Coordinates of C-alpha atoms and ligand atoms in Angstrom, one line a residue:
M1 CA 111.4 82.6 74.2
M2 CA 111.1 85.1 77.0
K3 CA 113.5 87.1 79.2
I4 CA 113.5 86.0 82.8
S5 CA 112.8 89.5 84.0
D6 CA 109.7 89.6 81.8
Y7 CA 108.7 86.2 83.2
I8 CA 108.9 87.5 86.8
V9 CA 106.7 90.5 85.8
S10 CA 104.1 88.3 84.2
F11 CA 104.1 86.0 87.3
L12 CA 103.4 88.9 89.6
R13 CA 100.7 90.2 87.4
N14 CA 99.0 86.8 87.3
K15 CA 99.0 86.9 91.1
G16 CA 97.1 90.1 91.1
V17 CA 99.9 92.4 92.1
G18 CA 99.3 95.9 90.8
I19 CA 102.2 97.8 92.3
V20 CA 105.8 97.0 93.0
F21 CA 107.7 99.3 95.3
G22 CA 111.5 99.8 95.1
Y23 CA 114.6 101.7 94.2
S24 CA 116.8 101.4 91.2
G25 CA 120.4 100.2 91.0
G26 CA 122.7 98.5 88.4
A27 CA 122.0 94.9 89.5
I28 CA 118.2 95.3 89.3
T29 CA 118.0 97.2 86.0
H30 CA 116.7 94.3 83.9
L31 CA 113.8 93.7 86.2
M32 CA 113.1 97.5 86.4
D33 CA 113.2 97.7 82.6
S34 CA 110.7 94.8 82.3
L35 CA 108.4 96.4 84.9
S36 CA 108.4 99.8 83.2
R37 CA 107.5 98.2 79.8
S38 CA 104.7 96.1 81.3
S39 CA 101.1 96.9 81.4
G40 CA 99.0 96.4 84.5
L41 CA 101.9 96.6 86.9
R42 CA 103.3 99.8 88.2
F43 CA 106.6 100.5 89.7
I44 CA 106.8 103.1 92.5
Q45 CA 110.2 104.6 93.1
T46 CA 110.2 105.1 96.9
Y47 CA 113.4 107.2 97.5
H48 CA 114.6 104.7 100.1
E49 CA 114.6 100.9 100.1
Q50 CA 113.3 100.8 103.7
T51 CA 110.3 102.8 102.5
A52 CA 109.7 100.2 99.8
A53 CA 110.1 97.3 102.2
I54 CA 107.6 98.7 104.7
A55 CA 105.2 99.9 102.0
A56 CA 105.1 96.3 100.8
E57 CA 103.8 95.3 104.2
G58 CA 101.1 97.9 104.1
Y59 CA 100.2 96.8 100.6
T60 CA 99.8 93.2 101.8
C61 CA 97.5 94.2 104.6
F62 CA 95.0 96.0 102.4
S63 CA 95.2 94.4 99.0
G64 CA 94.3 90.7 99.2
T65 CA 97.6 89.8 97.4
L66 CA 101.2 90.2 98.4
G67 CA 103.2 93.4 98.7
V68 CA 106.3 93.2 96.6
A69 CA 109.5 95.3 96.9
L70 CA 112.7 95.2 95.0
A71 CA 116.1 96.7 95.4
T72 CA 119.6 96.4 93.9
S73 CA 122.4 94.3 95.4
G74 CA 124.5 95.4 98.3
P75 CA 123.3 98.6 99.9
G76 CA 119.9 98.4 98.3
A77 CA 119.3 95.0 99.7
T78 CA 120.7 95.9 103.2
N79 CA 118.4 98.9 103.3
M80 CA 115.4 96.7 103.0
I81 CA 116.3 94.6 106.1
T82 CA 114.3 96.7 108.6
G83 CA 111.1 96.1 106.6
I84 CA 111.9 92.4 106.1
A85 CA 112.4 91.9 109.8
D86 CA 109.3 93.8 110.6
A87 CA 107.2 91.6 108.3
Y88 CA 108.8 88.5 109.9
F89 CA 108.0 89.3 113.5
D90 CA 104.5 90.5 112.7
S91 CA 103.7 87.6 110.4
I92 CA 103.1 89.6 107.3
P93 CA 103.5 87.9 103.9
A94 CA 105.6 89.9 101.5
L95 CA 107.9 89.2 98.5
Y96 CA 111.3 90.9 98.4
I97 CA 113.4 90.7 95.3
T98 CA 117.0 91.8 95.2
G99 CA 119.4 92.1 92.3
Q100 CA 122.8 90.4 92.6
V101 CA 126.1 90.5 90.7
N102 CA 126.4 88.1 87.8
T103 CA 126.8 84.5 88.8
Y104 CA 130.3 84.4 87.2
E105 CA 131.4 87.3 89.4
Y106 CA 129.9 86.0 92.6
K107 CA 132.5 84.9 95.2
G108 CA 130.7 81.7 96.0
E109 CA 132.7 79.6 98.5
K110 CA 135.9 81.5 98.2
P111 CA 137.3 82.8 101.5
I112 CA 137.2 86.4 100.4
R113 CA 134.8 89.1 101.4
Q114 CA 133.6 90.2 98.0
Q115 CA 134.3 89.7 94.4
G116 CA 131.8 91.7 92.4
F117 CA 131.1 95.4 93.1
Q118 CA 128.3 95.8 95.7
E119 CA 128.1 92.0 96.1
T120 CA 126.6 91.0 99.5
D121 CA 125.4 87.6 100.5
I122 CA 121.9 89.0 101.3
V123 CA 120.4 85.5 101.5
S124 CA 122.6 84.5 104.4
V125 CA 121.9 87.9 106.1
V126 CA 118.1 87.6 105.9
R127 CA 117.8 83.9 106.5
P128 CA 116.9 84.3 110.2
I129 CA 114.2 86.9 109.4
T130 CA 112.5 85.3 106.4
K131 CA 110.4 82.2 105.9
Y132 CA 112.4 81.4 102.7
A133 CA 115.4 83.1 101.0
V134 CA 117.3 81.8 98.0
M135 CA 119.5 83.0 95.2
V136 CA 118.2 81.9 91.9
S137 CA 121.4 80.9 90.1
D138 CA 119.8 78.4 87.6
P139 CA 117.5 80.1 85.1
L140 CA 115.5 76.9 84.8
R141 CA 114.5 77.2 88.4
I142 CA 112.8 80.6 88.2
R143 CA 109.3 79.4 88.0
F144 CA 109.8 76.9 90.8
E145 CA 111.4 79.5 93.1
L146 CA 108.8 82.1 92.5
E147 CA 106.0 79.6 93.2
K148 CA 107.7 78.2 96.2
A149 CA 108.5 81.6 97.7
W150 CA 104.9 82.7 97.1
S151 CA 103.6 79.6 98.7
M152 CA 105.9 79.8 101.7
A153 CA 104.9 83.5 102.3
T154 CA 101.2 82.8 102.3
T155 CA 100.7 79.4 103.9
G156 CA 100.6 78.7 107.7
R157 CA 101.9 81.6 109.7
G158 CA 102.7 84.2 107.1
G159 CA 106.0 86.0 106.6
P160 CA 108.4 87.5 104.2
V161 CA 110.4 85.7 101.5
L162 CA 113.3 86.9 99.5
L163 CA 114.6 86.0 96.0
D164 CA 118.1 87.1 95.1
I165 CA 118.4 87.2 91.3
P166 CA 121.8 87.7 89.7
M167 CA 122.0 90.1 86.7
D168 CA 122.9 87.4 84.1
I169 CA 119.9 85.3 85.3
Q170 CA 117.5 88.3 84.9
R171 CA 118.6 88.7 81.3
T172 CA 118.6 85.0 80.3
E173 CA 116.1 84.1 77.6
I174 CA 114.1 81.0 78.5
D175 CA 111.5 78.8 76.9
E176 CA 108.6 79.0 79.4
K177 CA 107.5 75.5 78.5
T178 CA 110.7 74.0 79.9
L179 CA 110.2 75.5 83.4
F180 CA 109.0 73.2 86.2
G181 CA 106.7 74.4 89.0
F182 CA 106.5 73.9 92.8
E183 CA 104.0 71.6 94.5
S184 CA 103.4 72.3 98.1
S185 CA 103.9 69.1 100.1
Q186 CA 102.2 70.5 103.2
P187 CA 98.5 69.7 103.0
S188 CA 96.5 72.6 104.4
K189 CA 95.3 71.6 107.9
S190 CA 91.8 72.4 108.8
E191 CA 91.4 70.0 111.8
L192 CA 92.3 71.2 115.3
T193 CA 94.8 69.5 117.5
Y194 CA 94.4 69.7 121.3
L195 CA 97.8 69.6 122.8
D196 CA 99.4 68.0 125.9
G197 CA 96.5 66.2 127.4
F198 CA 94.0 69.0 126.7
S199 CA 90.8 67.9 125.0
R200 CA 87.6 69.1 123.5
E201 CA 85.8 67.7 126.6
A202 CA 88.1 69.6 128.9
L203 CA 87.3 72.8 126.9
V204 CA 83.6 72.1 127.1
S205 CA 83.9 71.8 130.8
L206 CA 85.8 75.1 131.1
V207 CA 83.2 76.8 129.0
A208 CA 80.3 75.3 130.9
N209 CA 81.7 76.3 134.3
C210 CA 83.2 79.7 133.7
K211 CA 81.7 82.7 135.3
R212 CA 84.1 85.4 134.0
P213 CA 85.0 84.6 130.4
I214 CA 86.9 87.0 128.2
L215 CA 88.3 86.9 124.6
L216 CA 91.8 88.1 123.9
L217 CA 92.1 88.9 120.2
G218 CA 95.6 89.1 118.7
N219 CA 97.1 89.9 115.3
G220 CA 96.2 86.4 114.1
V221 CA 92.5 87.3 114.0
K222 CA 93.2 90.0 111.5
L223 CA 95.8 88.1 109.5
S224 CA 93.4 85.1 109.1
D225 CA 90.5 87.4 108.1
T226 CA 88.3 85.9 110.8
S227 CA 87.3 89.1 112.5
I228 CA 83.7 88.8 111.4
A229 CA 83.3 85.3 112.7
V230 CA 84.9 86.2 116.0
R231 CA 82.7 89.3 116.4
E232 CA 79.6 87.2 115.8
F233 CA 80.7 84.6 118.2
A234 CA 81.4 87.2 121.0
R235 CA 78.1 89.0 120.5
R236 CA 76.1 85.7 120.4
Y237 CA 77.3 84.8 123.9
G238 CA 77.9 88.2 125.3
L239 CA 81.7 87.7 125.8
P240 CA 83.8 90.7 126.7
V241 CA 86.8 91.3 124.4
V242 CA 90.3 92.7 125.0
T243 CA 92.9 92.9 122.4
S244 CA 96.7 93.0 122.0
L245 CA 98.4 96.1 120.4
L246 CA 98.3 94.4 117.1
G247 CA 94.8 92.9 117.6
K248 CA 93.2 96.3 117.8
G249 CA 90.5 96.7 115.3
A250 CA 89.6 93.0 115.3
F251 CA 86.5 93.9 117.4
P252 CA 84.6 97.3 117.1
E253 CA 85.8 99.4 120.0
N254 CA 82.6 101.3 120.4
E255 CA 80.5 98.3 121.5
R256 CA 79.7 97.4 125.1
L257 CA 81.6 94.1 124.9
F258 CA 84.9 95.8 124.1
V259 CA 86.9 96.5 127.2
G260 CA 90.3 97.8 125.9
M261 CA 93.8 96.9 125.0
I262 CA 95.8 94.9 127.5
G263 CA 99.5 95.0 128.3
S264 CA 102.5 97.1 129.4
Y265 CA 100.7 100.2 128.1
G266 CA 97.2 98.6 128.3
N267 CA 94.1 100.4 129.3
R268 CA 93.8 100.0 133.1
C269 CA 90.2 98.6 132.8
A270 CA 91.4 96.0 130.3
N271 CA 94.3 94.8 132.4
I272 CA 92.1 94.6 135.5
A273 CA 89.5 92.7 133.5
I274 CA 91.9 90.0 132.3
A275 CA 93.5 89.7 135.7
N276 CA 90.0 88.8 137.1
A277 CA 88.8 86.6 134.3
D278 CA 88.4 82.9 135.1
L279 CA 88.6 81.8 131.4
A280 CA 90.5 83.7 128.8
I281 CA 90.4 82.5 125.2
A282 CA 93.4 83.9 123.5
I283 CA 92.9 83.9 119.7
G284 CA 95.9 84.4 117.4
S285 CA 98.0 86.1 120.0
R286 CA 101.5 84.9 121.1
L287 CA 101.0 86.2 124.6
D288 CA 104.4 87.9 124.7
T289 CA 105.7 89.9 127.6
R290 CA 104.3 93.2 126.4
Q291 CA 100.9 91.7 126.9
T292 CA 101.2 89.6 129.9
G293 CA 103.7 91.7 131.8
T294 CA 106.6 89.9 133.6
N295 CA 104.6 89.0 136.7
L296 CA 103.0 86.0 135.1
P297 CA 100.7 84.7 137.9
S298 CA 98.8 88.0 137.6
F299 CA 97.7 87.1 134.1
V300 CA 94.2 85.5 134.6
R301 CA 95.0 85.1 138.3
S302 CA 92.7 82.3 139.1
G303 CA 91.6 80.7 135.9
R304 CA 92.7 79.1 132.7
V305 CA 94.0 80.6 129.4
V306 CA 93.0 78.6 126.4
R307 CA 95.0 79.6 123.3
I308 CA 94.6 78.8 119.7
D309 CA 97.6 79.4 117.5
I310 CA 98.7 78.3 114.1
D311 CA 102.4 78.1 115.1
E312 CA 103.3 75.1 117.3
S313 CA 106.7 76.6 118.2
E314 CA 105.0 79.7 119.7
I315 CA 102.7 77.4 121.7
N316 CA 105.7 75.4 123.0
N317 CA 107.4 78.6 124.0
S318 CA 104.6 79.5 126.4
R319 CA 105.8 81.1 129.7
L320 CA 102.5 81.0 131.4
I321 CA 101.7 77.9 133.5
N322 CA 97.9 78.2 133.3
V323 CA 97.6 77.6 129.6
D324 CA 95.9 75.0 127.5
A325 CA 96.6 75.1 123.8
V326 CA 94.9 74.2 120.6
L327 CA 96.9 74.1 117.4
G328 CA 95.1 75.0 114.2
D329 CA 93.2 77.6 112.2
I330 CA 91.0 80.1 113.9
K331 CA 87.9 79.6 111.8
P332 CA 87.3 75.9 112.8
F333 CA 88.1 76.8 116.4
I334 CA 85.5 79.5 116.5
E335 CA 83.0 77.1 114.9
E336 CA 83.8 74.5 117.6
L337 CA 83.6 77.1 120.4
S338 CA 80.3 78.3 119.1
S339 CA 78.8 74.9 119.5
M340 CA 79.8 74.8 123.2
P341 CA 77.5 75.4 126.3
W342 CA 78.3 79.0 127.1
G343 CA 75.1 79.3 129.1
N344 CA 73.5 82.5 129.9
M345 CA 74.9 85.9 129.2
H346 CA 77.3 86.5 132.2
E347 CA 75.3 89.5 133.3
D348 CA 77.1 90.1 136.6
W349 CA 80.4 89.9 134.9
L350 CA 79.3 92.3 132.2
C351 CA 78.0 94.8 134.8
Y352 CA 81.4 94.6 136.5
I353 CA 83.1 95.2 133.1
D354 CA 80.8 98.3 132.6
R355 CA 81.9 99.6 136.0
L356 CA 85.6 99.0 135.1
K357 CA 85.1 100.9 131.9
R358 CA 83.3 103.7 133.7
E359 CA 86.0 104.1 136.3
Y360 CA 89.2 103.1 134.6
D361 CA 88.9 103.6 130.9
Q362 CA 91.4 105.9 129.1
D363 CA 89.2 109.1 129.6
A364 CA 89.2 108.5 133.3
E365 CA 92.9 107.8 133.3
V366 CA 93.7 111.0 131.5
A367 CA 91.5 113.0 133.7
R368 CA 93.0 111.5 136.8
N369 CA 96.7 111.0 136.0
I370 CA 97.8 113.1 133.1
E371 CA 98.9 116.7 133.5
N372 CA 99.8 117.5 129.9
K373 CA 96.6 116.2 128.2
R374 CA 97.4 117.6 124.7
P375 CA 98.5 114.3 123.1
Y376 CA 95.3 112.6 124.2
Q377 CA 93.2 115.5 123.1
V378 CA 94.6 115.1 119.6
M379 CA 93.4 111.5 119.7
D380 CA 90.0 112.7 120.7
I381 CA 89.9 114.9 117.6
L382 CA 91.0 112.1 115.4
N383 CA 88.2 109.9 116.8
R384 CA 85.7 112.6 116.2
Y385 CA 86.7 113.3 112.6
A386 CA 87.7 109.9 111.4
S387 CA 85.7 108.5 108.4
D388 CA 83.8 105.2 108.8
N389 CA 86.4 103.4 106.7
Q390 CA 89.4 105.3 108.1
I391 CA 92.8 103.5 108.1
F392 CA 95.1 104.4 111.0
T393 CA 98.8 103.6 110.6
I394 CA 100.9 104.3 113.7
D395 CA 104.5 104.8 114.3
I396 CA 106.6 103.9 117.4
G397 CA 107.1 105.7 120.7
Q398 CA 104.7 107.5 123.0
N399 CA 102.7 108.5 119.9
Q400 CA 102.0 104.8 119.4
M401 CA 100.7 104.3 122.9
F402 CA 98.7 107.5 123.0
S403 CA 97.0 106.2 119.9
A404 CA 96.6 102.6 121.1
Q405 CA 95.1 103.7 124.4
K406 CA 92.8 106.3 123.0
I407 CA 91.8 105.7 119.4
R408 CA 88.6 103.8 119.1
I409 CA 88.5 101.6 116.0
G410 CA 85.1 101.2 114.5
S411 CA 83.8 98.2 112.7
E412 CA 84.9 99.3 109.2
Q413 CA 88.0 101.1 110.3
S414 CA 91.5 99.6 110.3
W415 CA 94.5 99.8 112.7
K416 CA 98.0 99.0 111.6
T417 CA 101.2 99.4 113.7
S418 CA 104.3 97.4 114.3
G419 CA 104.6 95.1 117.4
G420 CA 107.6 92.9 117.3
L421 CA 110.3 94.9 115.7
A422 CA 108.8 98.4 116.2
P423 CA 111.0 100.4 113.9
M424 CA 110.6 104.2 114.1
G425 CA 109.6 105.4 110.7
F426 CA 107.0 102.7 110.1
A427 CA 103.8 104.7 109.9
L428 CA 104.4 106.7 106.7
P429 CA 105.7 103.9 104.5
C430 CA 103.0 101.6 105.7
A431 CA 100.4 104.3 104.9
I432 CA 101.8 104.6 101.4
G433 CA 101.4 100.8 100.9
A434 CA 97.9 101.0 102.2
A435 CA 97.0 103.9 100.0
F436 CA 98.1 102.2 96.8
A437 CA 96.5 98.9 97.9
T438 CA 93.1 100.6 98.4
N439 CA 93.4 102.6 95.2
K440 CA 93.5 105.8 97.2
E441 CA 89.8 105.1 98.2
R442 CA 90.2 105.0 101.9
P443 CA 91.4 108.0 104.0
I444 CA 94.4 107.4 106.1
F445 CA 95.7 109.0 109.3
A446 CA 99.4 108.3 109.7
I447 CA 100.3 109.1 113.3
T448 CA 104.0 109.7 114.1
G449 CA 106.4 111.4 116.5
D450 CA 109.1 113.9 115.5
G451 CA 111.8 111.2 115.7
G452 CA 109.8 108.7 113.5
L453 CA 108.9 111.4 111.0
H454 CA 112.5 112.5 110.6
M455 CA 113.5 108.9 110.0
S456 CA 110.9 108.4 107.3
S457 CA 111.2 111.9 105.7
Q458 CA 111.6 110.4 102.2
S459 CA 108.0 109.4 102.4
L460 CA 106.8 113.1 102.4
L461 CA 107.8 113.6 98.8
L462 CA 106.2 110.3 97.8
I463 CA 102.9 111.2 99.5
A464 CA 102.8 114.6 97.8
Q465 CA 103.9 113.2 94.4
Y466 CA 101.0 110.7 94.2
D467 CA 98.5 112.9 96.0
L468 CA 97.9 110.0 98.5
P469 CA 94.9 110.4 100.9
I470 CA 97.2 110.5 103.9
K471 CA 96.9 113.0 106.7
I472 CA 100.2 112.9 108.6
I473 CA 99.5 113.5 112.3
L474 CA 102.8 114.7 113.8
L475 CA 102.9 114.7 117.6
N476 CA 105.9 116.9 118.1
N477 CA 107.3 116.9 121.6
R478 CA 110.8 117.8 120.4
S479 CA 112.1 114.7 122.1
L480 CA 112.3 110.9 121.9
G481 CA 109.5 110.9 124.4
M482 CA 109.3 107.1 124.9
I483 CA 112.9 107.0 125.9
T484 CA 112.8 110.2 128.1
Q485 CA 109.9 108.6 130.0
F486 CA 112.2 105.6 130.5
Q487 CA 115.1 107.8 131.6
D488 CA 112.8 109.6 134.0
L489 CA 111.8 106.3 135.6
Y490 CA 115.1 104.4 135.7
F491 CA 117.9 107.0 135.2
D492 CA 117.0 109.7 137.7
C493 CA 115.6 111.9 134.9
H494 CA 119.1 112.1 133.3
K495 CA 118.7 112.5 129.6
A496 CA 121.2 111.2 126.9
G497 CA 120.6 111.9 123.2
T498 CA 116.8 112.3 123.7
T499 CA 116.2 116.1 124.2
K500 CA 117.7 119.3 122.9
E501 CA 119.9 119.7 125.9
S502 CA 121.3 116.2 125.4
G503 CA 121.9 116.5 121.7
Y504 CA 118.6 115.6 120.0
L505 CA 117.2 118.3 117.6
V506 CA 114.2 118.3 115.3
P507 CA 114.2 119.8 111.9
D508 CA 111.7 122.6 110.8
F509 CA 108.9 120.3 109.6
R510 CA 107.2 123.2 107.8
L511 CA 110.2 123.7 105.6
L512 CA 110.5 119.9 105.1
A513 CA 106.9 119.6 104.0
E514 CA 107.2 122.7 101.8
S515 CA 110.3 121.4 100.1
C516 CA 108.3 118.3 99.1
G517 CA 105.3 120.3 97.9
L518 CA 103.2 118.9 100.7
A519 CA 100.5 121.0 102.4
Y520 CA 101.2 121.8 106.0
A521 CA 99.4 123.1 109.0
Q522 CA 100.5 123.7 112.5
F523 CA 98.8 123.8 115.9
G524 CA 100.7 125.5 118.7
D525 CA 101.2 124.6 122.2
E526 CA 97.7 124.8 123.4
D527 CA 94.6 123.0 124.5
Y528 CA 93.0 121.0 121.6
S529 CA 90.0 119.8 123.5
S530 CA 87.4 121.3 121.2
D531 CA 89.3 122.4 118.1
E532 CA 87.1 122.7 115.1
R533 CA 89.9 124.2 113.0
V534 CA 91.8 120.9 113.2
G535 CA 88.6 119.2 112.1
R536 CA 88.3 121.3 109.1
I537 CA 91.8 120.5 107.9
L538 CA 91.3 116.8 108.6
Q539 CA 88.3 116.9 106.3
V540 CA 90.0 118.6 103.4
N541 CA 90.8 116.1 100.5
G542 CA 94.4 115.3 99.8
P543 CA 97.6 114.9 101.8
V544 CA 98.7 117.2 104.5
L545 CA 101.3 117.2 107.3
I546 CA 99.6 118.5 110.5
E547 CA 102.0 119.3 113.2
F548 CA 100.8 119.4 116.8
N549 CA 103.2 121.0 119.2
I550 CA 102.2 119.0 122.3
G551 CA 104.8 120.4 124.7
E552 CA 108.2 118.9 125.5
Y553 CA 107.1 117.0 128.6
T554 CA 104.7 114.2 127.6
V555 CA 103.8 111.1 129.6
V556 CA 102.0 107.9 128.7
S557 CA 99.7 106.6 131.4
P558 CA 99.1 104.0 132.4
K559 CA 102.3 102.0 132.1
L560 CA 103.2 98.8 133.7
E561 CA 106.5 98.6 135.6
V562 CA 108.7 95.5 135.4
N563 CA 107.6 92.7 137.6
K564 CA 104.4 94.5 138.8
P565 CA 101.1 92.6 138.6
L566 CA 99.2 93.3 135.5
E567 CA 96.4 95.2 137.2
D568 CA 98.8 97.3 139.3
L569 CA 99.8 99.9 136.6
N570 CA 101.7 103.1 137.2
P571 CA 100.6 105.5 138.6
R572 CA 99.5 102.9 141.1
L573 CA 96.1 102.9 142.6
D574 CA 95.9 103.1 146.4
S575 CA 96.0 99.5 147.5
D576 CA 92.6 99.7 149.2
E577 CA 91.0 101.0 146.0
L578 CA 92.7 98.3 144.0
Q579 CA 91.6 95.5 146.3
R580 CA 88.1 96.9 146.3
I581 CA 87.9 96.8 142.5
M582 CA 89.3 93.3 142.3
L583 CA 86.9 90.3 142.3
I584 CA 89.6 87.9 143.5
D585 CA 92.2 88.1 146.1
R586 CA 95.5 89.6 145.0
V587 CA 97.7 87.5 147.3
Ligands
TPP1 C1 114.7 102.6 114.3 C2 114.5 102.7 115.8 N1 115.5 103.2 116.5 C3 115.3 103.3 117.9 C4 114.2 102.9 118.5 C5 114.0 103.0 120.0 N2 112.9 104.0 120.3 C6 111.7 103.5 120.6 S1 110.6 104.8 120.8 C7 111.8 105.9 120.6 C8 111.5 107.4 120.6 C9 110.6 107.8 119.5 O1 110.6 109.2 119.5 P1 109.5 110.0 118.6 O2 109.4 109.4 117.2 O3 109.7 111.5 118.7 O4 108.1 109.6 119.4 P2 107.6 110.0 120.8 O5 108.0 108.8 121.7 O6 108.3 111.2 121.2 O7 106.2 110.0 120.7 C10 113.0 105.3 120.3 C11 114.3 106.1 120.1 C12 113.2 102.3 117.6 N3 112.1 101.8 118.1 N4 113.4 102.3 116.3
MG2 MG1 108.9 112.8 120.0

């Protein structure tokens, strides 16, 4: 006989999980007790359930197994929602376990709000943001539900799952031999399906006739672990590469073929390149508005977009009209593409890309359009001092876009940020998950703004407590910069809740760091263009919070305004200059 909470622990251990993140509470005490008595599985108390939920995502991305986070019923469970939603929108498998009141206390179908203390129907709450969520109210189903949840999280397009386990179920003694398992009814698909009249022959013809091909790499490339295959394919045929915000890192960004990140805050050279392409192969990217802009005809202006995606619903939701789609896994698609007649290296096109990069890469952009260069100079320093296997985790706001536009991810480095939900306070918990997943062996830069750091301040203690190899890079502009830039553009510079004058303050981060026993360094309001002192601190072992005062007025450039063509980013190029750099007519 075995207690169910012990059974759950042994299930997780057998799946290779080494760490469980979470926060205690009455309804989860049995599982916590089992965890703390187990060997080979460590519980990390995260000081906030949101930290646990996001750390689980970071753990998944760097561990090869699933991140697991647990919380008690009611407030513990609701505090995890932000992380769960984030995992859902960015397709990250993770297992969330919540405690629940005893089954005999649960209100069930009664038309009341609550019966047990801290009872909350978390399963109904998270249903739209999970791939699978269920309350385990029959002890005999525990094995089935664990296996089913694990399978749902990891097959097809990944995502979070939640098991809600009442206290009396956690403490039930069961005979393992009486438990039944889960058999996945979905056979894993390896064949490709060409959709809506598109065919392999049609793709061959596009490939054979294109003159300006480009690859657009999305999150799916990284999630499916196909970066290496995609890189080899791109190099073999000399195909230029752009990425989405989440696809960054799928291709080494210091190679000639890499053009940049596209989208609303894309590198100007990359947006112009994809506007001029005549064949864009979009791999594992859902082509959302932040990538294509809202002026859809400007996305691959006179050519076709061929997309491969694992999620048919995403394909059916396409807003672009020049798209052909293939449903299936990336690996066989790359194999198929590799066998097609790509012809010669497209040397004219590559020379054009070289020119775009020379004239419109982020260095050129900053030199030309940015007055306060400090945030971008910090990025230069990080590029200079990053280790070959550096992990970058990035928060939300201007700091995210400074990083995305300027950080150059090398072939063994990793980039992780949030795309769909984009919750402030993401970078530190994600870095914590990554640090535990990599056994503290890879150095991490966690880049954040003042607002995001304040929101995730519980993480500071955790980082110090476990001596995690995380350098927190704080870009402090004493404002919610991303929103002030929006207010400047659309509200006549009127600020509301985003600056000191409009009611937004920042704490003294030195005191905050010191109160957590975390090393701290500050760089004042100055030019960081060649700062070796920063480099020295970045190279010291162990965690540190490095605060950069970057001035209160910071601007991300370029930025695409609503309804503007993709290549016509703000600040806008003079129309003659823009037409001169375009290969095709803009009308
Ligand atoms: C939890 C949450 N609340 C609100 C927002 C909306 N939002 C997006 S960026 C931003 C400002 C971020 O400020 P800060 O962290 O200081 O970064 P900065 O833009 O100044 O670099 C806000 C409020 C959000 N993304 N997440
Ligand atoms: Mg800020």
